Coordinates of C-alpha atoms and ligand atoms in Angstrom, one line a residue:
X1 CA 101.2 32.4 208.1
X2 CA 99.5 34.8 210.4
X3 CA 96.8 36.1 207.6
X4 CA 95.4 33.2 206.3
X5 CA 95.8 30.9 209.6
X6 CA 91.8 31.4 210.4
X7 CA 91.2 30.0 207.2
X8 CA 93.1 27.2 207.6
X9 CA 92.9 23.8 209.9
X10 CA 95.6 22.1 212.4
X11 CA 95.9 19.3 209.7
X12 CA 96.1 21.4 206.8
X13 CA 99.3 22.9 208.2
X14 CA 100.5 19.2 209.3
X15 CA 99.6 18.0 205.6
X16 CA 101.8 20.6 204.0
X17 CA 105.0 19.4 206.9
X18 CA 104.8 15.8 205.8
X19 CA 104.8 17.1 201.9
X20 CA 107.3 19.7 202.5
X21 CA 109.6 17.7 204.6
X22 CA 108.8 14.4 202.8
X23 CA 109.4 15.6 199.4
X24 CA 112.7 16.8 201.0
X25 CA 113.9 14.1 202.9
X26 CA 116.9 15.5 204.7
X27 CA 116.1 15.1 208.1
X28 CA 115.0 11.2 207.4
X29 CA 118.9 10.4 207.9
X30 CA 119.4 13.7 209.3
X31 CA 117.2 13.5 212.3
X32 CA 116.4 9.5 212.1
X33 CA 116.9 9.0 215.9
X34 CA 116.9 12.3 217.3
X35 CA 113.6 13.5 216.4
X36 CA 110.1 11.4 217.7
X37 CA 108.3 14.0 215.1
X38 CA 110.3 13.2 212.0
X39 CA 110.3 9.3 212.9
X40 CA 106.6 9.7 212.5
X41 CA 106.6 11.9 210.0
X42 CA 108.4 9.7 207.2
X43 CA 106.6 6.6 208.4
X44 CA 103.1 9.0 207.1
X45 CA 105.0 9.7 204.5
X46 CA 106.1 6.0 203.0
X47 CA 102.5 5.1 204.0
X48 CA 101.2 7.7 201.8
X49 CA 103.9 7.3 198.8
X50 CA 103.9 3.3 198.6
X51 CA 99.9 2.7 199.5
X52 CA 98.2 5.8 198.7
X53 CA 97.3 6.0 202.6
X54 CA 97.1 9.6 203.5
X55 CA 97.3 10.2 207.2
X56 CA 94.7 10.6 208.9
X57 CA 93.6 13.6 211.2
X58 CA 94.1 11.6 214.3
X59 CA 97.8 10.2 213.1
X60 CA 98.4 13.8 212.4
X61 CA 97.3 15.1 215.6
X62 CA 100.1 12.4 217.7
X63 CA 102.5 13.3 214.9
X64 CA 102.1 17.0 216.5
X65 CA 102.4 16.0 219.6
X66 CA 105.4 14.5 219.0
X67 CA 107.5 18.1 218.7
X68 CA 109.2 19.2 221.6
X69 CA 110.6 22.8 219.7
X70 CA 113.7 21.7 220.4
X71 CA 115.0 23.4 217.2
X72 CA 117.6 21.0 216.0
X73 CA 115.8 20.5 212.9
X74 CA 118.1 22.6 210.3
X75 CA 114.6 24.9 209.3
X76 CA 113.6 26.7 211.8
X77 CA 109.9 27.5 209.8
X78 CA 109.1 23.9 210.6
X79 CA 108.5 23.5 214.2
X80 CA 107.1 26.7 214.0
X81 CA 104.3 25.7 211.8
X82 CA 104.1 22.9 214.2
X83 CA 103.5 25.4 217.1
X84 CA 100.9 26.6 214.7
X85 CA 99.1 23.9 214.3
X86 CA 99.2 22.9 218.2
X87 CA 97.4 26.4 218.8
X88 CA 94.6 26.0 215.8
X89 CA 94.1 22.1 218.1
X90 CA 94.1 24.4 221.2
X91 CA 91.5 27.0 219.5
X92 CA 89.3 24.3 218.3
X93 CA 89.1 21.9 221.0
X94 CA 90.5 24.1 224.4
X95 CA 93.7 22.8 226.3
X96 CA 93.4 19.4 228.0
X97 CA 93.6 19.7 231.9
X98 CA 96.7 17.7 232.1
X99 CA 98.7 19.4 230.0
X100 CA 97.4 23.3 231.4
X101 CA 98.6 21.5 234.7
X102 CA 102.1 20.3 233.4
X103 CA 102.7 23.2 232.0
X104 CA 102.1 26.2 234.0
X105 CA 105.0 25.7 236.6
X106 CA 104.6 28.8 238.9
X107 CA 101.0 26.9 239.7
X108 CA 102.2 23.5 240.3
X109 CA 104.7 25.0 242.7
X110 CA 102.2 26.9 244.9
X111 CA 99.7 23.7 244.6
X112 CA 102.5 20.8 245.5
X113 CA 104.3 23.5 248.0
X114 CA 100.9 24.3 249.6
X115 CA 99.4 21.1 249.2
X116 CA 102.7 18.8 249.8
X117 CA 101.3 16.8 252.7
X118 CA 98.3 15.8 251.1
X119 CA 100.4 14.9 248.0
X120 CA 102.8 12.7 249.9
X121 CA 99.9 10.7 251.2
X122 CA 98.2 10.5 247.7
X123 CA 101.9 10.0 246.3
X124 CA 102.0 6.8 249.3
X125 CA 99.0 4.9 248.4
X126 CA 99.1 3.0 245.3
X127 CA 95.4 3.7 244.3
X128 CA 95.3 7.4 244.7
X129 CA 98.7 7.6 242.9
X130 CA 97.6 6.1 239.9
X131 CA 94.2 7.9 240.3
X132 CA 96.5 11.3 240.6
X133 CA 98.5 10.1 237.5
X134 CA 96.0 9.3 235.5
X135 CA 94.0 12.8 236.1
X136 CA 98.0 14.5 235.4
X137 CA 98.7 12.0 232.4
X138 CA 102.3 11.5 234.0
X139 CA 103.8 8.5 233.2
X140 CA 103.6 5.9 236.1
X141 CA 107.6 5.4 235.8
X142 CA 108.5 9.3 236.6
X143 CA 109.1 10.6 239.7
X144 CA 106.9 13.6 240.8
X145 CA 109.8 16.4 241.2
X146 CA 109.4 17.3 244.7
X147 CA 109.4 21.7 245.0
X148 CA 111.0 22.9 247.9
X149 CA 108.7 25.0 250.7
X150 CA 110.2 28.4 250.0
X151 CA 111.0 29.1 246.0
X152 CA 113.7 31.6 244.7
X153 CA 111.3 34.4 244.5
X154 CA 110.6 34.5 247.9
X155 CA 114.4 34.1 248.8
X156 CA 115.2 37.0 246.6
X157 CA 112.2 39.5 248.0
X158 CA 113.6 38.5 251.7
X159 CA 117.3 40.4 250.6
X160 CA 115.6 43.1 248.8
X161 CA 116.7 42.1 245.3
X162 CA 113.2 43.1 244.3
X163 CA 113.9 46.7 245.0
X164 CA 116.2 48.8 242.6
X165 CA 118.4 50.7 244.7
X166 CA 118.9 54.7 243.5
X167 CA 121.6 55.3 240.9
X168 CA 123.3 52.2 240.6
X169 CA 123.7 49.9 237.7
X170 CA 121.6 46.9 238.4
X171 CA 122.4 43.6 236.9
X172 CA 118.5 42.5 236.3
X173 CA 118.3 38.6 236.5
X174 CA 115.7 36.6 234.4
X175 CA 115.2 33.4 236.1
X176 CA 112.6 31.7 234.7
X177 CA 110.3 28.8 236.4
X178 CA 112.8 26.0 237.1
X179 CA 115.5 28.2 238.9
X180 CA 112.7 30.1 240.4
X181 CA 110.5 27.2 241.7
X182 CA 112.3 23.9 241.4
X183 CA 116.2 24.3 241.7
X184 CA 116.3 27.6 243.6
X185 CA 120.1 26.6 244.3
X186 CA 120.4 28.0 240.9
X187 CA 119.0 31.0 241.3
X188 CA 120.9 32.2 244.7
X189 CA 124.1 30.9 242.7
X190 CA 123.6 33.2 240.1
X191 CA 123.0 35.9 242.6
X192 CA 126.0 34.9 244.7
X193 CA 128.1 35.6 241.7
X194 CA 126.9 38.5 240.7
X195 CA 127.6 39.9 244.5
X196 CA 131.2 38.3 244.6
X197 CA 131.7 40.5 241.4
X198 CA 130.7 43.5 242.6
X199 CA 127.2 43.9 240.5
X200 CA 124.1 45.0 242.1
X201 CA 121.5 42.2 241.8
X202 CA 117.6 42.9 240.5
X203 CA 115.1 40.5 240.7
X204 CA 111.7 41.7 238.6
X205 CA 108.5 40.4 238.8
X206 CA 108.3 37.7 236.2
X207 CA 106.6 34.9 235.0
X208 CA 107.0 32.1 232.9
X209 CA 108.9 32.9 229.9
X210 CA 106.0 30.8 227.5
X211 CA 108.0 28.4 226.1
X212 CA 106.0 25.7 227.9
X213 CA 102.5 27.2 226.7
X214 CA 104.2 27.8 223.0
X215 CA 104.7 24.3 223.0
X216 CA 101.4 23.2 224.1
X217 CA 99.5 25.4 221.7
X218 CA 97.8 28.2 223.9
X219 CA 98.4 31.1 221.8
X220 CA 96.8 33.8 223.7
X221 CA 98.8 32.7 227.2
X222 CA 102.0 32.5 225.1
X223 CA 101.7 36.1 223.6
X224 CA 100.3 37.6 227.0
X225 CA 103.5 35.6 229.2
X226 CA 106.1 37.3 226.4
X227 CA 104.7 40.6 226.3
X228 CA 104.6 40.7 230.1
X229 CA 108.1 39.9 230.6
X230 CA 109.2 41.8 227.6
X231 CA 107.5 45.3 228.9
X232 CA 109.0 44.5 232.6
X233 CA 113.1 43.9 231.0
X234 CA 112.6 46.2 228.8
X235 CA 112.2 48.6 231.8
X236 CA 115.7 47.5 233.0
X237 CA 117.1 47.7 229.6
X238 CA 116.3 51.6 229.2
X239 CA 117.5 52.1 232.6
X240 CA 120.9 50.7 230.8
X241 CA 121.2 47.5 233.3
X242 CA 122.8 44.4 231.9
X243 CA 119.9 41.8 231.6
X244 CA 120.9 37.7 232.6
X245 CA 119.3 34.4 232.2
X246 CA 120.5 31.5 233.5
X247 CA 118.0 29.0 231.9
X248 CA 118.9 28.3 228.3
X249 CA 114.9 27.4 227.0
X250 CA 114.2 30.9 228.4
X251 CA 116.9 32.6 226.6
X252 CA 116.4 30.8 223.6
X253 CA 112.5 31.7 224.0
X254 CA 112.8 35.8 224.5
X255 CA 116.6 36.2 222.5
X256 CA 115.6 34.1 219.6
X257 CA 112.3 32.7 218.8
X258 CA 110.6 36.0 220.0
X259 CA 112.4 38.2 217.6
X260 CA 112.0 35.7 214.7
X261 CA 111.3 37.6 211.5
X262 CA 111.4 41.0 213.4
X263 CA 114.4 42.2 211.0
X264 CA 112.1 42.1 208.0
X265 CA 109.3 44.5 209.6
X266 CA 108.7 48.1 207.9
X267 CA 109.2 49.3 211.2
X268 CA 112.7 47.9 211.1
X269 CA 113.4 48.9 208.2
X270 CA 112.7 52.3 208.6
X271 CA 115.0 52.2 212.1
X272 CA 117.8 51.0 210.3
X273 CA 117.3 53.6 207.3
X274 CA 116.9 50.6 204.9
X275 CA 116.7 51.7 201.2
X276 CA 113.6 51.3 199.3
X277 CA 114.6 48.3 197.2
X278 CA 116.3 46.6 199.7
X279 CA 116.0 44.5 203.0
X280 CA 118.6 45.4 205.6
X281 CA 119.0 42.3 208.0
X282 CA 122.0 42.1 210.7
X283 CA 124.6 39.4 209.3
X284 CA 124.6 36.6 212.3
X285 CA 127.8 36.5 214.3
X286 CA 129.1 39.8 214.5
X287 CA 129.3 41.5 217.6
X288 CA 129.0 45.0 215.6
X289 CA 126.2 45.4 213.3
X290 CA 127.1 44.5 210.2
X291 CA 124.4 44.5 207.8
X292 CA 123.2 42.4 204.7
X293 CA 121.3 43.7 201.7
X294 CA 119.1 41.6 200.3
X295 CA 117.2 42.9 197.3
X296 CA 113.7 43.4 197.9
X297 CA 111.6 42.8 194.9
X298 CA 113.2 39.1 194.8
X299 CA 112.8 37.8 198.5
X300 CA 109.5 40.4 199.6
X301 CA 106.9 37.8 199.1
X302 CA 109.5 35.7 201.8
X303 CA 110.8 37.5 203.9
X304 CA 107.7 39.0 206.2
X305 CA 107.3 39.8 210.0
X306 CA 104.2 37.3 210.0
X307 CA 105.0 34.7 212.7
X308 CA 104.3 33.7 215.6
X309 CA 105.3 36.7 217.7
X310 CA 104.3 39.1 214.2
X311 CA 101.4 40.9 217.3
X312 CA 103.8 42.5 219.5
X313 CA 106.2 45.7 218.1
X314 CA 109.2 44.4 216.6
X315 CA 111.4 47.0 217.6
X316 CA 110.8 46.1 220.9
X317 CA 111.5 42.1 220.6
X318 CA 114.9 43.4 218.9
X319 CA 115.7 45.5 221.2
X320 CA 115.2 43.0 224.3
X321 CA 117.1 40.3 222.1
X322 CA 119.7 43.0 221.9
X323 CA 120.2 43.5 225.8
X324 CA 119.3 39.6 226.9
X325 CA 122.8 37.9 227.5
X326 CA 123.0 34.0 228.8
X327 CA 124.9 34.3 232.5
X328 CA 127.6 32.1 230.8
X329 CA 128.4 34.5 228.0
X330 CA 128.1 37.9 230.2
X331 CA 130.7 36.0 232.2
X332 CA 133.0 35.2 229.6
X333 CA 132.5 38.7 228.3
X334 CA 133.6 39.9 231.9
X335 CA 136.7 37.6 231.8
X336 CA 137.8 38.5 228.7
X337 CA 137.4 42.5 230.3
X338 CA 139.6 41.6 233.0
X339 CA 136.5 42.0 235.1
X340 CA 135.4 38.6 236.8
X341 CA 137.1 37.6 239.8
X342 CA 138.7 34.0 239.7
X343 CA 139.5 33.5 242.8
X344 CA 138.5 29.9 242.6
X345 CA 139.1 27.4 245.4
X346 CA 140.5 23.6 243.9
X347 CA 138.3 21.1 243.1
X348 CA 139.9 18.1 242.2
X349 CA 137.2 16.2 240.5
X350 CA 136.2 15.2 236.7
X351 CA 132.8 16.2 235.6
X352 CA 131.3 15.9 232.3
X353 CA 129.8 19.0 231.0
X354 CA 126.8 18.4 228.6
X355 CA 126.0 21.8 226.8
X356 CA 121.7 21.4 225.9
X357 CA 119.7 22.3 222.8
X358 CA 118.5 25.5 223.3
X359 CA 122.1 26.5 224.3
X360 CA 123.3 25.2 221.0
X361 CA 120.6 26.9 219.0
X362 CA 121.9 30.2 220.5
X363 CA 125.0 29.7 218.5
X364 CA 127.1 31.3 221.5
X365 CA 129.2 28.2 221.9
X366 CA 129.8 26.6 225.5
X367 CA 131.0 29.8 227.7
X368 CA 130.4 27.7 230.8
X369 CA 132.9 24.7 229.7
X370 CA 135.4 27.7 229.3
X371 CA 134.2 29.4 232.9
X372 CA 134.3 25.6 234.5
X373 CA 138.5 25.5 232.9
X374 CA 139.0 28.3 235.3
X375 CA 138.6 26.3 238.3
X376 CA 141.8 25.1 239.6
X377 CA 142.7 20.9 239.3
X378 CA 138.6 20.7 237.9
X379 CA 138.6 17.7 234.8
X380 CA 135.9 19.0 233.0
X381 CA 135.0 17.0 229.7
X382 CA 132.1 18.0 227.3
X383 CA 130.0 15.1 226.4
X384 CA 127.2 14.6 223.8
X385 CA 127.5 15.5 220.1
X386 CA 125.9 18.4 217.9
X387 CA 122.5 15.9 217.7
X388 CA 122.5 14.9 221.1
X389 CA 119.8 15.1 222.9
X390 CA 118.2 14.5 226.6
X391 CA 114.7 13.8 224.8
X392 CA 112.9 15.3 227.7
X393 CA 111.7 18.4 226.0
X394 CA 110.8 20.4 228.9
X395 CA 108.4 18.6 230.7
X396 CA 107.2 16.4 228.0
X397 CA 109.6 12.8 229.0
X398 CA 106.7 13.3 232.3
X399 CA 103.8 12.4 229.9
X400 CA 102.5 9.3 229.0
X401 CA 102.3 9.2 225.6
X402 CA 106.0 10.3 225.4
X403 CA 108.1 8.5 228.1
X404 CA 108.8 5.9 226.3
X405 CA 110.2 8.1 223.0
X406 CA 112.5 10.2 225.6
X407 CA 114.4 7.5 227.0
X408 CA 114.6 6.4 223.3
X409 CA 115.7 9.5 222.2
X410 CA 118.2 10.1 225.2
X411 CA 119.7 6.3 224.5
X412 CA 122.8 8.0 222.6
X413 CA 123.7 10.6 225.2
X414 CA 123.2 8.6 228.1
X415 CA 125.7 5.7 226.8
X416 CA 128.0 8.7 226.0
X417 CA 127.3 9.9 229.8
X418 CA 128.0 6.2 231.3
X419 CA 131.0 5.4 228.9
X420 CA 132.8 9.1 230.7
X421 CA 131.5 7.6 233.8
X422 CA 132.0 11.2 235.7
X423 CA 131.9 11.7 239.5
X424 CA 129.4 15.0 238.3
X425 CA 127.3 15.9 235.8
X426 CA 127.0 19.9 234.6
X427 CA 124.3 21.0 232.3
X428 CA 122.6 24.8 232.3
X429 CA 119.4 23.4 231.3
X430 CA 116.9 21.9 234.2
X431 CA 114.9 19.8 232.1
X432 CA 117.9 17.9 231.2
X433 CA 119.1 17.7 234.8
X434 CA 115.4 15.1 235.4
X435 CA 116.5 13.3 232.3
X436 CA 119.8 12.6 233.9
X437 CA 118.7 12.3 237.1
X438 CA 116.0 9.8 235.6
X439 CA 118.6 7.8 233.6
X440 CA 121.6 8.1 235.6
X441 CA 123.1 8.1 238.6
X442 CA 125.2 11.0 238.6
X443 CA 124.5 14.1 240.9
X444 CA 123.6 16.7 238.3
X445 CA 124.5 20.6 239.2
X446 CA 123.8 23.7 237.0
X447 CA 127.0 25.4 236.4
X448 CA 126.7 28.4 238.1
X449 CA 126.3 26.0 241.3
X450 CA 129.9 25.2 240.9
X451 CA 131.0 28.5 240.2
X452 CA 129.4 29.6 243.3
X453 CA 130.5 27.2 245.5
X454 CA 134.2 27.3 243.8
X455 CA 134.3 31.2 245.4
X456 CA 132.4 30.1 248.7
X457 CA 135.2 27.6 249.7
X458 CA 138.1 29.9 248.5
X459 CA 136.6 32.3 251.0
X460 CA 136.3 29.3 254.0
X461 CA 140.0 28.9 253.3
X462 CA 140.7 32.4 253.9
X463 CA 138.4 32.1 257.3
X464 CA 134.8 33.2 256.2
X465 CA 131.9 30.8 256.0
X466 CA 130.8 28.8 253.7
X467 CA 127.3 26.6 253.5
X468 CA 129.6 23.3 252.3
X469 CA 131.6 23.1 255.7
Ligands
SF4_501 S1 113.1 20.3 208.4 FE1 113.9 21.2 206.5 S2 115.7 20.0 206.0 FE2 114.4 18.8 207.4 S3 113.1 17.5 206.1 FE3 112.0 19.4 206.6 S4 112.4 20.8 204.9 FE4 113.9 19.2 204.8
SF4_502 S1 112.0 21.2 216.8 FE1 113.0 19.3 217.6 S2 111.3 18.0 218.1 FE2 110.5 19.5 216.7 S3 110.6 18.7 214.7 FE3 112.5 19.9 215.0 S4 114.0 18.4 215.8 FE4 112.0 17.5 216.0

């Protein structure tokens, strides 16, 4: 894509979608109500078919809108174009206010946190609320989330955790913008787990992993956030500390979509002493590398390190995807050493577990469901099936033009959600955790929150403190 993109416009890449995926056709049934972009898309497409309509450039530009990268679509190449386009829109025409506000997190936070008086009295009066609403583009049905006075960040530089401490494995923790600025419980969770384990926490400068600005076309911010964050772990990872996240849309973002196409680099290659004729790709699910050889001269034209990510050194995005783990899965893999403590106080409650998109996309399966089954007289019960989804796409359910379509697309789940009728809803990922607490009326808790308070009241019963007595 990446050599001829400058010759080519947002709606030339959206024409050749609908023709691709409209000559295809699998994701009509496929992704019928899961997917506002493919509803679109085959309605363009029937137009086009049955009246000789072809869609026209604004129609294309909603139908972009319309793609939240959620990556349940079976080719990944698609909502990559998609991305494409969205940044040829952004080149063209510049990012609109509202959505550089949305979506640039670490800034809301240190506008509502410093600001939060005066937003509670534009918030109170009915004029300047819509007047704020309309300047954000937020629906007028959404709550404003509310960001507590003192974020993650600043919780973790006030122990130290920003330091590395001489010759000691560090466990280096990734937190990413909603643990860091808008559920900080989750963040000091993590950490509070990590200590009860024995690990030595790091906290690194970060930002904002770019999934947010890769959704909303900025290139350049996207490729600067990922190289940022990339040159910072990568740091740890030499240093041979274990690197966690505990947000799956991050993980997903710098374990997967960041190394996309990497494997088929010369550079690659060469590391892995590929053979001339041949492409030497890891096979997928094997913790070893195992390799398979694909012969070159029928799949070269195909198989090229030109996406997305195709400007920053591919041995490097393999390499951090190689030493990223999801919190869940290091975990497990700690468990399954003999190495995690389980000294797990009861809880005697059912809660529904509801494992997210990008956790799914990972392919690593549900290591919290199997974390949460460790917790003494805790009913936990996975709900929502391999197409469910919350529909809020990050932060995208807050928008106009798309509220509507994520309580549409959420309609399955939630009915799922009400028919368990749990005392607690657990999901990893934070943007599902508004849909929820949008929709439902459920407390919502990341799962590391009930981890962490599991070991906090085994150690009230055995006489130390504990924040929930
Ligand atoms: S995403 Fe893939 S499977 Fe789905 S319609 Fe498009 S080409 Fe077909
Ligand atoms: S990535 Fe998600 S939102 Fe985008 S087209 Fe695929 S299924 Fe739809």
């Amino acid at each position: 894509m990446t050599e001829n993109r400058q010759e080519q416009s947002p709606e030339d890449v959206l024409r050749e979608v609908v023709k691709l995926c409209g000559s295809c056709g699998v994701c009509h049934s496929m992704m019928g109500t899961d997917c506002a972009f493919f509803i679109k898309l085959f309605q363009l497409r029937v137009l086009e078919r049955n009246e000789s309509i072809p869609a026209s450039d604004a129609q294309l530009r909603d139908l972009a809108d319309l793609c939240t990268l959620c990556s349940l679509c079976p080719c990944p190449k698609i909502p990559i174009k998609v991305m494409e386009a969205k940044s040829l829109y952004v080149e063209q025409s510049g990012m609109p206010f509202a959505s550089r506000l949305i979506s640039d997190v670490p800034r809301l936070a240190r506008l509502c946190s410093t600001f939060s008086r005066l937003i509670e009295v534009l918030q109170s009066n009915h004029t300047l609320d819509s007047l704020l609403r309309k300047a954000t583009r937020i629906h007028p049905d959404r709550e404003l989330p509310s960001f507590p006075k003192k974020n993650f960040f600043h919780w973790a530089a006030d122990k130290g955790l920003d330091q590395k401490s001489k010759d000691k494995p560090h466990v280096t923790y990734f937190a990413g913008c909603a643990a860091g600025y808008l559920f900080p419980e989750v963040g000091r969770s993590v950490v509070e787990i990590l200590q009860h384990n024995g690990a030595t926490v790091y906290v690194p400068p970060q930002q904002c992993c770019g999934m947010p600005l890769l959704v909303e076309g900025d290139r350049d911010r996207t490729l600067q956030l990922a190289s940022a964050n990339m040159q910072r772990l990568l740091e740890s990872a030499r240093a041979g500390d274990d690197i966690v996240y505990s947000c799956p849309t991050c993980g997903f973002f710098l374990k997967s979509l960041l190394r996309e196409r990497a494997y088929y680099s010369d550079s690659y290659q060469k590391s892995v002493d590929a053979a001339d004729d041949v492409f030497k790709v890891p096979a997928p699910g094997y913790e070893e590398r195992v390799f398979w050889h694909l012969n070159k001269s029928m799949y070269q034209k195909i198989l090229k390190d030109d996406g997305y990510f195709s400007s920053i050194d591919p041995l490097d995005r393999v390499e951090l995807s190689d030493h990223l783990s999801d919190f869940g899965a290091y975990l497990i893999r700690l468990h399954r050493q003999g190495r995690l403590a389980t000294d797990f106080a009861p809880r005697p409650e059912r809660m529904a577990y509801f494992a997210p998109c990008h956790l799914r996309e990972q392919k690593i399966g549900r290591p919290y469901l199997e974390l949460l089954k460790l917790i003494p007289n805790l009913v936990i019960e996975p709900v929502g099936g391999e197409f469910d989804c919350c529909g809020m796409g990050g932060v995208f359910g807050f928008k106009e033009h798309f509220h509507q379509k994520s309580l549409y697309l959420a309609t399955p789940l939630m009915e799922k959600m009400r028919a368990a009728n749990p005392r607690v809803i657990v999901t990893d990922c934070m943007s599902c955790r508004l849909q929820f607490n949008h929709c439902l009326p459920y407390p919502v808790f990341h799962p590391v929150e009930v981890l962490a308070r599991a070991y906090q009241e085994r150690k009230y019963e055995s006489g130390g403190s504990c924040e929930y007595h």
